[in-house]
Short mmCIF file of C-alpha atoms and ligand atoms in Angstrom, two decimals:
data_model
loop_
_atom_site.label_atom_id
_atom_site.label_comp_id
_atom_site.label_asym_id
_atom_site.label_seq_id
_atom_site.Cartn_x
_atom_site.Cartn_y
_atom_site.Cartn_z
CA MET A 1 0.00 0.00 0.00
CA ALA A 2 1.10 3.58 -0.69
CA GLN A 3 2.76 5.56 2.11
CA PRO A 4 0.15 7.29 4.30
CA THR A 5 -0.21 11.00 3.59
CA GLY A 6 -2.91 12.06 6.06
CA ASP A 7 -1.86 14.56 8.74
CA ILE A 8 -5.01 14.06 10.76
CA GLY A 9 -8.22 12.01 10.61
CA LEU A 10 -11.68 13.25 11.54
CA ILE A 11 -14.69 11.12 12.35
CA GLY A 12 -18.13 12.74 12.26
CA LEU A 13 -19.33 14.54 9.17
CA ALA A 14 -22.10 16.66 10.68
CA VAL A 15 -21.94 20.45 10.77
CA MET A 16 -18.92 20.76 13.11
CA GLY A 17 -16.85 18.00 11.55
CA GLN A 18 -17.29 19.09 7.93
CA ASN A 19 -16.44 22.70 8.70
CA LEU A 20 -13.41 21.87 10.80
CA ILE A 21 -12.09 19.61 8.04
CA LEU A 22 -12.47 22.39 5.45
CA ASN A 23 -10.73 24.80 7.83
CA MET A 24 -7.79 22.44 8.42
CA ASN A 25 -7.55 21.82 4.68
CA ASP A 26 -7.36 25.59 4.07
CA LYS A 27 -4.46 25.75 6.53
CA GLY A 28 -2.54 23.21 4.44
CA PHE A 29 -3.14 19.99 6.39
CA ASN A 30 -4.12 16.76 4.74
CA VAL A 31 -7.30 15.52 6.39
CA VAL A 32 -8.89 12.05 6.12
CA ALA A 33 -12.66 12.09 6.66
CA TYR A 34 -14.80 9.25 7.98
CA ASN A 35 -18.39 8.92 9.19
CA ARG A 36 -20.51 6.09 10.62
CA THR A 37 -22.96 6.43 7.75
CA THR A 38 -20.39 6.20 4.96
CA SER A 39 -22.66 7.61 2.25
CA LYS A 40 -22.01 10.98 3.94
CA VAL A 41 -18.29 10.58 3.16
CA ASP A 42 -19.05 10.25 -0.55
CA HIS A 43 -21.50 13.13 -0.45
CA PHE A 44 -18.97 15.36 1.32
CA LEU A 45 -16.18 14.51 -1.13
CA ALA A 46 -18.43 15.13 -4.11
CA ASN A 47 -19.75 18.44 -2.81
CA GLU A 48 -18.23 20.65 -0.06
CA ALA A 49 -14.82 18.95 -0.27
CA LYS A 50 -14.66 18.83 -4.08
CA GLY A 51 -11.39 20.17 -5.47
CA THR A 52 -9.61 20.04 -2.08
CA ASN A 53 -6.91 17.69 -0.78
CA ILE A 54 -9.35 16.04 1.61
CA GLN A 55 -9.33 12.24 1.48
CA GLY A 56 -12.21 9.95 2.39
CA ALA A 57 -12.27 6.63 4.24
CA HIS A 58 -15.05 4.05 4.26
CA SER A 59 -13.88 2.01 7.23
CA ILE A 60 -11.89 2.51 10.41
CA GLU A 61 -9.09 0.36 8.95
CA GLU A 62 -8.88 2.56 5.85
CA LEU A 63 -8.90 5.73 7.96
CA VAL A 64 -6.06 4.47 10.18
CA ALA A 65 -4.05 3.22 7.19
CA LYS A 66 -4.13 6.65 5.54
CA LEU A 67 -2.65 8.49 8.55
CA LYS A 68 0.99 9.33 9.25
CA LYS A 69 2.35 8.30 12.67
CA PRO A 70 1.80 9.18 15.42
CA ARG A 71 -1.76 9.08 14.18
CA LYS A 72 -4.10 11.84 15.23
CA ILE A 73 -7.84 11.26 15.00
CA ILE A 74 -10.46 13.81 16.00
CA LEU A 75 -13.95 12.64 16.95
CA LEU A 76 -16.71 15.17 16.32
CA VAL A 77 -19.70 12.98 17.04
CA LYS A 78 -22.62 13.12 19.42
CA ALA A 79 -21.30 13.29 22.99
CA GLY A 80 -21.79 10.16 25.11
CA SER A 81 -21.77 6.53 24.02
CA ALA A 82 -20.85 7.33 20.38
CA VAL A 83 -17.45 8.59 21.61
CA ASP A 84 -16.78 5.40 23.61
CA SER A 85 -17.96 3.29 20.70
CA PHE A 86 -15.48 4.92 18.29
CA ILE A 87 -12.65 4.69 20.82
CA GLN A 88 -13.33 0.95 21.10
CA GLN A 89 -13.40 0.55 17.32
CA LEU A 90 -10.16 2.51 16.89
CA GLU A 91 -8.09 0.91 19.68
CA PRO A 92 -7.21 -2.40 17.97
CA HIS A 93 -5.88 -0.56 14.91
CA LEU A 94 -3.73 2.01 16.69
CA ASP A 95 -0.09 1.89 17.82
CA GLN A 96 1.58 3.16 20.98
CA GLY A 97 1.66 6.96 21.07
CA ASP A 98 -1.25 7.44 18.65
CA ILE A 99 -3.66 10.16 19.70
CA ILE A 100 -7.46 10.15 19.93
CA ILE A 101 -8.98 13.62 20.26
CA ASP A 102 -12.58 14.17 21.33
CA GLY A 103 -13.74 17.58 20.09
CA GLY A 104 -17.39 17.13 21.06
CA ASN A 105 -19.21 18.56 24.05
CA SER A 106 -18.31 15.71 26.39
CA HIS A 107 -18.84 15.89 30.12
CA TYR A 108 -15.40 16.32 31.73
CA PRO A 109 -15.53 13.26 34.06
CA ASP A 110 -15.84 11.14 30.89
CA SER A 111 -12.70 12.79 29.55
CA ILE A 112 -10.86 12.11 32.83
CA ARG A 113 -11.85 8.43 32.53
CA ARG A 114 -10.97 8.20 28.82
CA THR A 115 -7.52 9.75 29.38
CA GLN A 116 -6.77 7.25 32.13
CA GLU A 117 -8.07 4.25 30.18
CA LEU A 118 -6.20 5.11 26.98
CA GLU A 119 -2.95 6.07 28.71
CA ALA A 120 -3.02 2.67 30.47
CA LYS A 121 -2.99 1.12 26.98
CA GLY A 122 -0.11 3.29 25.72
CA LEU A 123 -2.35 5.60 23.69
CA LEU A 124 -2.83 9.32 24.22
CA PHE A 125 -6.13 11.13 24.67
CA VAL A 126 -7.13 14.77 24.23
CA GLY A 127 -10.53 16.17 25.24
CA SER A 128 -10.83 19.49 23.50
CA GLY A 129 -13.44 22.17 23.97
CA VAL A 130 -14.43 23.59 20.58
CA SER A 131 -16.37 26.81 20.61
CA GLY A 132 -17.75 29.09 17.95
CA GLY A 133 -20.34 26.86 16.31
CA GLU A 134 -20.44 26.36 12.55
CA GLU A 135 -18.80 29.66 11.66
CA GLY A 136 -16.01 29.15 14.20
CA ALA A 137 -15.32 25.62 13.01
CA ARG A 138 -15.07 26.85 9.41
CA TYR A 139 -12.99 29.99 9.87
CA GLY A 140 -11.31 29.70 13.27
CA PRO A 141 -12.78 28.37 16.53
CA SER A 142 -11.61 28.77 20.07
CA LEU A 143 -9.93 25.45 20.87
CA MET A 144 -9.37 24.29 24.47
CA PRO A 145 -7.36 21.05 24.46
CA GLY A 146 -6.55 19.10 27.62
CA GLY A 147 -5.77 15.47 28.41
CA SER A 148 -2.45 13.64 27.95
CA PRO A 149 0.25 16.35 28.03
CA ALA A 150 2.48 14.19 25.78
CA ALA A 151 -0.04 14.67 22.96
CA TRP A 152 0.31 18.47 22.84
CA PRO A 153 3.61 18.77 20.93
CA HIS A 154 2.13 16.55 18.18
CA ILE A 155 -1.14 18.44 17.73
CA LYS A 156 0.01 21.97 18.61
CA GLU A 157 0.79 23.08 15.07
CA ILE A 158 -2.50 21.86 13.55
CA PHE A 159 -4.59 23.13 16.46
CA GLN A 160 -3.02 26.57 16.63
CA ALA A 161 -3.15 27.03 12.85
CA THR A 162 -6.82 26.01 12.76
CA ALA A 163 -7.93 28.19 15.69
CA ALA A 164 -9.03 31.82 15.50
CA HIS A 165 -6.29 34.43 15.87
CA VAL A 166 -6.40 37.76 17.71
CA ASN A 167 -3.51 40.19 17.18
CA GLY A 168 -1.56 37.32 15.64
CA GLU A 169 -2.01 35.09 18.72
CA PRO A 170 -3.88 31.78 18.34
CA CYS A 171 -7.01 31.25 20.45
CA CYS A 172 -5.72 27.85 21.41
CA ASP A 173 -3.20 26.68 23.96
CA TRP A 174 -2.73 23.64 26.17
CA VAL A 175 -5.26 23.86 29.00
CA GLY A 176 -4.21 21.12 31.43
CA GLU A 177 -4.43 17.46 32.37
CA THR A 178 -7.14 14.81 31.82
CA GLY A 179 -10.58 16.45 31.63
CA ALA A 180 -9.32 20.05 31.92
CA GLY A 181 -10.19 20.98 28.31
CA HIS A 182 -13.81 19.93 28.61
CA TYR A 183 -14.08 21.40 32.11
CA VAL A 184 -12.88 24.79 30.85
CA LYS A 185 -15.34 24.57 27.93
CA MET A 186 -18.12 23.95 30.46
CA VAL A 187 -17.12 27.03 32.48
CA HIS A 188 -16.94 28.97 29.21
CA ASN A 189 -20.54 28.00 28.43
CA GLY A 190 -21.66 29.07 31.92
CA ILE A 191 -19.94 32.43 31.47
CA GLU A 192 -21.56 32.76 28.05
CA TYR A 193 -25.03 32.37 29.58
CA GLY A 194 -24.11 34.82 32.33
CA ASP A 195 -23.01 37.42 29.76
CA MET A 196 -26.23 36.95 27.81
CA GLN A 197 -28.37 37.28 30.93
CA LEU A 198 -26.56 40.47 32.02
CA ILE A 199 -27.10 42.03 28.62
CA ALA A 200 -30.77 41.04 28.69
CA GLU A 201 -31.15 42.68 32.12
CA ALA A 202 -29.53 45.89 30.86
CA TYR A 203 -31.98 45.84 27.94
CA ASP A 204 -34.91 45.33 30.31
CA ILE A 205 -33.88 48.30 32.46
CA LEU A 206 -33.58 50.53 29.40
CA LYS A 207 -36.86 49.27 27.95
CA ARG A 208 -39.13 48.97 30.96
CA GLY A 209 -37.33 51.35 33.30
CA LEU A 210 -36.42 54.26 31.03
CA GLY A 211 -39.09 53.40 28.46
CA LEU A 212 -36.68 53.65 25.52
CA HIS A 213 -37.42 52.38 22.01
CA GLU A 214 -35.37 49.54 20.50
CA ASP A 215 -33.64 51.97 18.12
CA GLU A 216 -32.45 54.09 21.06
CA ILE A 217 -31.30 51.01 22.95
CA ALA A 218 -29.46 49.78 19.85
CA GLU A 219 -27.61 53.11 19.76
CA ILE A 220 -26.57 52.73 23.41
CA PHE A 221 -25.29 49.18 22.81
CA THR A 222 -23.43 50.33 19.71
CA LYS A 223 -21.70 53.02 21.79
CA TRP A 224 -20.92 50.56 24.60
CA ASN A 225 -19.32 48.31 22.01
CA THR A 226 -16.59 50.91 21.53
CA GLY A 227 -15.61 50.96 25.23
CA VAL A 228 -14.82 48.49 28.01
CA LEU A 229 -17.77 46.29 26.99
CA ASP A 230 -16.50 45.82 23.42
CA SER A 231 -17.56 42.22 22.68
CA PHE A 232 -19.29 39.97 20.19
CA LEU A 233 -22.42 39.65 22.36
CA ILE A 234 -22.87 43.42 22.77
CA GLU A 235 -22.35 43.83 19.03
CA ILE A 236 -24.93 41.21 18.04
CA THR A 237 -27.42 42.56 20.60
CA ALA A 238 -27.20 45.98 18.94
CA ASN A 239 -27.80 44.28 15.57
CA ILE A 240 -30.73 42.27 16.93
CA LEU A 241 -32.30 45.46 18.27
CA LYS A 242 -31.94 47.18 14.89
CA PHE A 243 -33.52 44.22 13.08
CA LYS A 244 -37.06 44.92 11.87
CA ASP A 245 -39.77 42.34 11.17
CA ASP A 246 -41.80 42.45 7.93
CA ASP A 247 -44.24 44.84 9.62
CA GLY A 248 -41.41 47.28 10.41
CA GLU A 249 -41.54 46.50 14.15
CA PRO A 250 -38.43 45.36 16.02
CA LEU A 251 -38.43 41.58 16.31
CA VAL A 252 -36.70 41.60 19.68
CA VAL A 253 -39.74 42.42 21.79
CA THR A 254 -40.76 38.82 22.00
CA LEU A 255 -37.33 37.41 21.40
CA ILE A 256 -35.06 38.77 24.12
CA GLY A 257 -37.77 39.11 26.76
CA GLU A 258 -38.68 35.49 26.33
CA ALA A 259 -35.03 34.43 26.36
CA VAL A 260 -34.62 35.89 29.84
CA PHE A 261 -37.79 34.35 31.19
CA ALA A 262 -37.14 31.10 29.39
CA ARG A 263 -33.87 30.63 31.23
CA CYS A 264 -34.89 31.81 34.69
CA LEU A 265 -38.48 30.81 35.02
CA SER A 266 -39.23 28.68 32.00
CA ALA A 267 -41.09 25.93 33.77
CA LEU A 268 -43.42 28.46 35.36
CA LYS A 269 -44.79 30.20 32.27
CA GLU A 270 -48.46 29.58 33.10
CA GLU A 271 -47.99 30.43 36.75
CA ARG A 272 -46.20 33.65 35.82
CA THR A 273 -49.04 34.65 33.54
CA ARG A 274 -51.54 34.16 36.38
CA ALA A 275 -49.27 35.84 38.92
CA SER A 276 -48.77 38.88 36.71
CA LYS A 277 -52.52 39.48 36.96
CA ILE A 278 -52.94 39.10 40.71
CA ILE A 279 -49.59 40.24 42.18
CA ALA A 280 -49.00 43.92 41.75
CA GLY A 281 -45.56 45.54 41.67
CA PRO A 282 -44.74 49.16 42.46
CA GLU A 283 -46.64 51.92 40.65
CA LYS A 284 -44.89 52.72 37.39
CA GLU A 285 -42.91 55.86 37.93
CA GLN A 286 -41.50 58.11 35.24
CA PHE A 287 -37.71 58.41 35.52
CA LYS A 288 -36.93 61.95 36.63
CA GLY A 289 -33.18 61.75 37.07
CA ASP A 290 -30.28 62.44 34.71
CA ARG A 291 -30.72 59.99 31.82
CA LYS A 292 -27.18 60.25 30.55
CA GLN A 293 -25.79 59.58 34.02
CA PHE A 294 -28.18 56.63 34.39
CA ILE A 295 -27.09 55.07 31.09
CA ASP A 296 -23.43 55.53 32.07
CA ASP A 297 -24.23 53.90 35.43
CA LEU A 298 -25.81 50.99 33.58
CA GLU A 299 -22.69 50.53 31.46
CA GLN A 300 -20.64 50.39 34.67
CA ALA A 301 -23.14 47.99 36.29
CA LEU A 302 -22.87 45.68 33.32
CA TYR A 303 -19.08 45.91 33.35
CA ALA A 304 -18.76 45.29 37.10
CA SER A 305 -21.21 42.35 36.98
CA LYS A 306 -19.23 40.89 34.10
CA ILE A 307 -16.01 41.23 36.11
CA ILE A 308 -17.70 39.31 38.95
CA SER A 309 -18.99 36.63 36.58
CA TYR A 310 -15.50 36.00 35.15
CA THR A 311 -13.96 36.25 38.62
CA GLN A 312 -16.29 33.45 39.74
CA GLY A 313 -15.57 31.40 36.60
CA PHE A 314 -11.83 31.55 37.24
CA MET A 315 -12.32 30.85 40.97
CA LEU A 316 -14.33 27.77 40.00
CA MET A 317 -11.55 26.55 37.71
CA ARG A 318 -8.95 27.22 40.39
CA GLN A 319 -10.90 25.24 42.98
CA THR A 320 -11.40 22.26 40.64
CA ALA A 321 -7.75 22.39 39.57
CA GLN A 322 -6.75 22.17 43.25
CA GLU A 323 -9.07 19.23 43.87
CA LEU A 324 -8.09 17.28 40.75
CA GLY A 325 -4.39 18.21 40.71
CA TRP A 326 -4.53 20.04 37.36
CA ASN A 327 -2.02 22.69 36.36
CA LEU A 328 -4.34 25.03 34.55
CA ASN A 329 -3.01 27.63 32.17
CA TYR A 330 -5.19 30.58 33.26
CA ALA A 331 -3.63 33.25 31.03
CA GLY A 332 -3.86 30.82 28.11
CA ILE A 333 -7.52 30.10 28.87
CA ALA A 334 -8.44 33.79 28.73
CA GLN A 335 -6.41 34.11 25.53
CA MET A 336 -8.26 31.10 24.03
CA TRP A 337 -11.57 32.86 24.63
CA ARG A 338 -10.30 36.12 23.11
CA GLY A 339 -11.59 35.13 19.67
CA GLY A 340 -13.46 32.40 17.80
CA CYS A 341 -16.18 31.99 20.41
CA ILE A 342 -19.36 33.65 21.60
CA ILE A 343 -17.78 35.38 24.61
CA LYS A 344 -14.94 36.91 22.60
CA SER A 345 -14.18 40.39 23.86
CA VAL A 346 -11.51 42.98 24.51
CA PHE A 347 -12.06 42.36 28.24
CA LEU A 348 -10.49 38.88 27.93
CA GLY A 349 -7.23 40.56 26.92
CA ASP A 350 -7.22 42.27 30.33
CA ILE A 351 -7.79 38.91 32.06
CA THR A 352 -4.91 37.43 30.08
CA SER A 353 -2.67 40.28 31.28
CA ALA A 354 -3.80 39.81 34.90
CA TYR A 355 -2.77 36.14 34.89
CA GLN A 356 0.41 36.85 32.94
CA LYS A 357 1.37 39.28 35.72
CA ASN A 358 0.55 36.80 38.45
CA ILE A 359 -0.52 33.22 37.69
CA LYS A 360 -1.18 32.59 41.40
CA ILE A 361 -3.65 35.44 41.90
CA GLU A 362 -6.58 34.16 44.03
CA SER A 363 -9.18 36.19 42.23
CA LEU A 364 -9.33 38.85 39.54
CA LEU A 365 -10.44 41.36 42.17
CA PHE A 366 -6.89 41.33 43.55
CA ASP A 367 -5.49 42.42 40.20
CA ASP A 368 -4.82 46.17 40.05
CA PHE A 369 -6.63 46.72 36.78
CA PHE A 370 -9.84 44.95 37.85
CA ASN A 371 -9.63 46.28 41.40
CA LYS A 372 -9.61 49.83 40.07
CA ALA A 373 -12.36 49.01 37.55
CA VAL A 374 -14.81 47.67 40.17
CA HIS A 375 -14.07 50.59 42.47
CA LYS A 376 -14.85 53.00 39.66
CA ALA A 377 -18.01 51.07 38.68
CA GLN A 378 -19.31 50.55 42.20
CA PRO A 379 -21.42 53.72 42.78
CA GLY A 380 -23.25 53.40 39.46
CA TRP A 381 -23.69 49.65 39.88
CA ARG A 382 -25.38 50.19 43.28
CA ARG A 383 -27.62 52.95 41.90
CA ILE A 384 -28.78 50.69 39.06
CA VAL A 385 -29.58 47.70 41.31
CA ALA A 386 -31.38 49.99 43.78
CA GLN A 387 -33.41 51.67 41.04
CA ALA A 388 -34.33 48.31 39.45
CA VAL A 389 -35.58 47.09 42.83
CA LEU A 390 -37.66 50.27 43.25
CA TRP A 391 -39.09 49.81 39.77
CA GLY A 392 -39.78 46.12 40.37
CA ILE A 393 -37.65 45.06 37.40
CA PRO A 394 -35.94 41.73 38.12
CA THR A 395 -32.16 41.86 37.75
CA PRO A 396 -31.06 38.52 39.17
CA ALA A 397 -27.59 38.59 37.59
CA PHE A 398 -26.76 42.24 38.43
CA SER A 399 -28.02 41.73 41.99
CA THR A 400 -26.31 38.42 42.67
CA ALA A 401 -23.05 39.83 41.32
CA LEU A 402 -23.32 42.77 43.73
CA ALA A 403 -24.25 40.47 46.65
CA PHE A 404 -21.20 38.31 45.89
CA PHE A 405 -19.01 41.40 45.71
CA ASP A 406 -20.27 42.65 49.09
CA GLY A 407 -19.88 39.18 50.60
CA TYR A 408 -16.38 38.76 49.19
CA ARG A 409 -15.16 42.08 50.58
CA SER A 410 -16.65 41.43 54.07
CA GLU A 411 -14.11 40.18 56.57
CA ILE A 412 -16.89 38.93 58.80
CA VAL A 413 -20.07 37.36 57.46
CA PRO A 414 -23.03 36.42 59.69
CA ALA A 415 -22.00 32.78 59.86
CA ASN A 416 -21.89 33.11 63.68
CA ILE A 417 -25.70 33.14 63.84
CA LEU A 418 -25.88 30.28 61.39
CA GLN A 419 -23.43 28.19 63.44
CA ALA A 420 -25.34 29.01 66.62
CA GLN A 421 -28.65 27.94 65.01
CA ARG A 422 -27.12 24.65 63.89
CA ASP A 423 -25.68 24.02 67.33
CA TYR A 424 -29.04 24.93 68.91
CA PHE A 425 -31.12 22.48 66.86
CA GLY A 426 -28.56 19.79 66.02
CA ALA A 427 -25.66 20.07 68.49
CA HIS A 428 -23.36 20.62 65.51
CA THR A 429 -20.80 22.61 67.56
CA PHE A 430 -18.98 25.83 66.66
CA ARG A 431 -15.62 27.49 67.14
CA VAL A 432 -14.95 30.91 68.61
CA LEU A 433 -13.25 33.65 66.69
CA PRO A 434 -9.75 34.63 67.88
CA GLY A 435 -10.06 37.33 70.54
CA LYS A 436 -13.53 36.18 71.62
CA GLU A 437 -12.33 33.36 73.87
CA ASN A 438 -13.15 33.18 77.60
CA GLU A 439 -13.22 30.58 80.36
CA ARG A 440 -16.07 28.70 78.76
CA LEU A 441 -15.22 29.32 75.07
CA LYS A 442 -11.73 27.96 74.40
CA PRO A 443 -9.84 28.73 71.17
CA GLY A 444 -9.64 25.95 68.54
CA GLU A 445 -12.12 23.68 70.32
CA ASP A 446 -15.38 22.38 68.89
CA ILE A 447 -17.83 23.80 71.39
CA HIS A 448 -21.41 22.74 72.07
CA ILE A 449 -23.70 24.79 74.28
CA ASN A 450 -26.82 23.48 75.95
CA TRP A 451 -28.83 26.49 74.72
CA THR A 452 -32.21 25.56 76.20
CA GLY A 453 -31.14 23.82 79.39
CA ARG A 454 -33.09 20.80 78.18
CA GLY A 455 -30.50 19.28 75.80
CA GLY A 456 -27.59 17.11 76.87
CA ASN A 457 -23.87 17.66 76.42
CA VAL A 458 -23.40 15.23 73.52
CA SER A 459 -22.53 16.87 70.19
CA ALA A 460 -23.17 15.56 66.64
CA SER A 461 -20.28 13.85 64.86
CA THR A 462 -21.38 14.72 61.33
CA TYR A 463 -21.01 18.21 59.99
CA LEU A 464 -24.19 18.30 57.94
CA ALA A 465 -27.59 18.90 59.49
P1 NAP B 501 -24.12 16.00 16.15
O1 NAP B 501 -25.46 16.19 15.56
O2 NAP B 501 -23.93 16.23 17.60
O3 NAP B 501 -23.62 14.51 15.83
C1 NAP B 501 -23.76 13.95 14.55
C2 NAP B 501 -22.58 13.05 14.27
O4 NAP B 501 -22.49 12.03 15.28
C3 NAP B 501 -22.78 12.30 12.95
O5 NAP B 501 -21.50 12.14 12.36
C4 NAP B 501 -23.35 10.99 13.40
O6 NAP B 501 -23.13 9.93 12.49
C5 NAP B 501 -22.58 10.75 14.67
N1 NAP B 501 -23.26 9.85 15.59
C6 NAP B 501 -24.38 10.09 16.30
N2 NAP B 501 -24.70 9.03 17.07
C7 NAP B 501 -23.77 8.09 16.81
C8 NAP B 501 -23.55 6.78 17.30
N3 NAP B 501 -24.34 6.23 18.22
N4 NAP B 501 -22.47 6.11 16.84
C9 NAP B 501 -21.65 6.66 15.94
N5 NAP B 501 -21.81 7.90 15.43
C10 NAP B 501 -22.85 8.60 15.88
O7 NAP B 501 -23.06 16.86 15.29
P2 NAP B 501 -22.49 18.34 15.47
O8 NAP B 501 -23.56 19.33 15.71
O9 NAP B 501 -21.56 18.55 14.32
O10 NAP B 501 -21.65 18.25 16.81
C11 NAP B 501 -20.56 17.35 16.97
C12 NAP B 501 -20.04 17.49 18.40
O11 NAP B 501 -19.57 18.84 18.58
C13 NAP B 501 -21.11 17.27 19.47
O12 NAP B 501 -20.52 16.70 20.60
C14 NAP B 501 -21.57 18.67 19.78
O13 NAP B 501 -22.12 18.77 21.07
C15 NAP B 501 -20.27 19.43 19.66
N6 NAP B 501 -20.41 20.87 19.35
C16 NAP B 501 -21.36 21.32 18.51
C17 NAP B 501 -21.45 22.68 18.24
C18 NAP B 501 -22.49 23.19 17.28
O14 NAP B 501 -22.60 24.42 17.17
N7 NAP B 501 -23.22 22.34 16.57
C19 NAP B 501 -20.55 23.58 18.82
C20 NAP B 501 -19.56 23.08 19.65
C21 NAP B 501 -19.49 21.72 19.91
P3 NAP B 501 -24.22 9.55 11.38
O15 NAP B 501 -24.08 10.55 10.30
O16 NAP B 501 -23.88 8.19 10.99
O17 NAP B 501 -25.58 9.64 12.06
#
């Protein structure tokens, strides 16, 4: 048989797979395409892939035989059992050091398991987050690979060439061990929903609070997109708001409003409809303040809430990395999200810089740049949340971000009452704060008090109530 010429194989010719293959082909790599339903291979070669260097394979054996060693095979199939099924089919045909890459939306514990199972057999595994949908796959996605570190040098060139680029830097770097790539993709998706919710809340305040028309709101978003909030999501929201239906009315009225409710209270649609008729909010009051100041405050509220959302996302990754022993590349992660994906923004460049300055930083709020930014944003942020509460406009994301911020900056939180309640009803014990000790309350001891005089002196051994 002829010498293999394939640089990389890809299994799964649905929307993501086909587009990623075409992208890799454009970057000069020779890709071998395979799909469970092999008629799709022929269709792809005869249509989208016509005139390219893309090769097809009609069996796993043929796919493997066409690849140069160490073989690299990307799976872009439905997450779950299809991934395990293809791994099983591939294994007998692969050699030591060959690499299986799962680019689907797999749950990260599966990727931890797959890395361990394949490494035990001398193979390498990569679980890679792929973000950016169809367009990203075709022209440059954000790629978040993690798994067997030994695989990275072999896939780095293809991955970084295929990924989106911002200021010449690829939106792809090694994330960390085992399931780290898919974990980071999961956090990315959470952040994406948070960003969308925050934008929807800002829209709601402008619409229901200030009573602005979609065209005016679009103008505000367009302006915000030139400042600290410069991002893909702000940009598309401005475009959505400008979009007119056939009747000349903005289409967003049903669209965005429903998106917010759908996420927060979707299961309760009927109940909400009934409640809206029998539970009254505050009387609608015309805004009498300084509109320009208010809109500037809203920009700052959005910015500060976004800082908190990303702070929490990175804290989450840090915590998991500690628990699972991963060495996560935080600056690289922010850089990977800089382009190619839904949350791409200028802001992520500032997060990259924060972690480049200090990889060990506990939270973004300790970084000078973000510390100054939240301090500057704070007064406006508080005014917006307060006004929304007075108006009766729900701002769950703005408000929870502010509550987290106030909790995080409080040296003492009211856990003393909570601990006392738990000791009162369940003898769960408590410890005294340094400086509050006395004869009865000794430092460092688990103390139980007989609060009512009726309980005994035995304390509970389990922590949970
Ligand atoms: P998809 O609809 O999730 O999956 C279709 C592909 O999976 C087809 O190649 C199909 O083969 C194969 N497949 C399904 N069940 C199978 C089974 N039991 N055994 C073997 N093969 C099976 O395709 P997609 O939308 O392109 O997504 C691919 C992966 O990327 C998914 O994990 C998805 O979550 C992830 N992803 C998607 C997007 C997006 O925007 N669509 C973005 C990021 C990540 P047949 O043709 O033979 O049915």
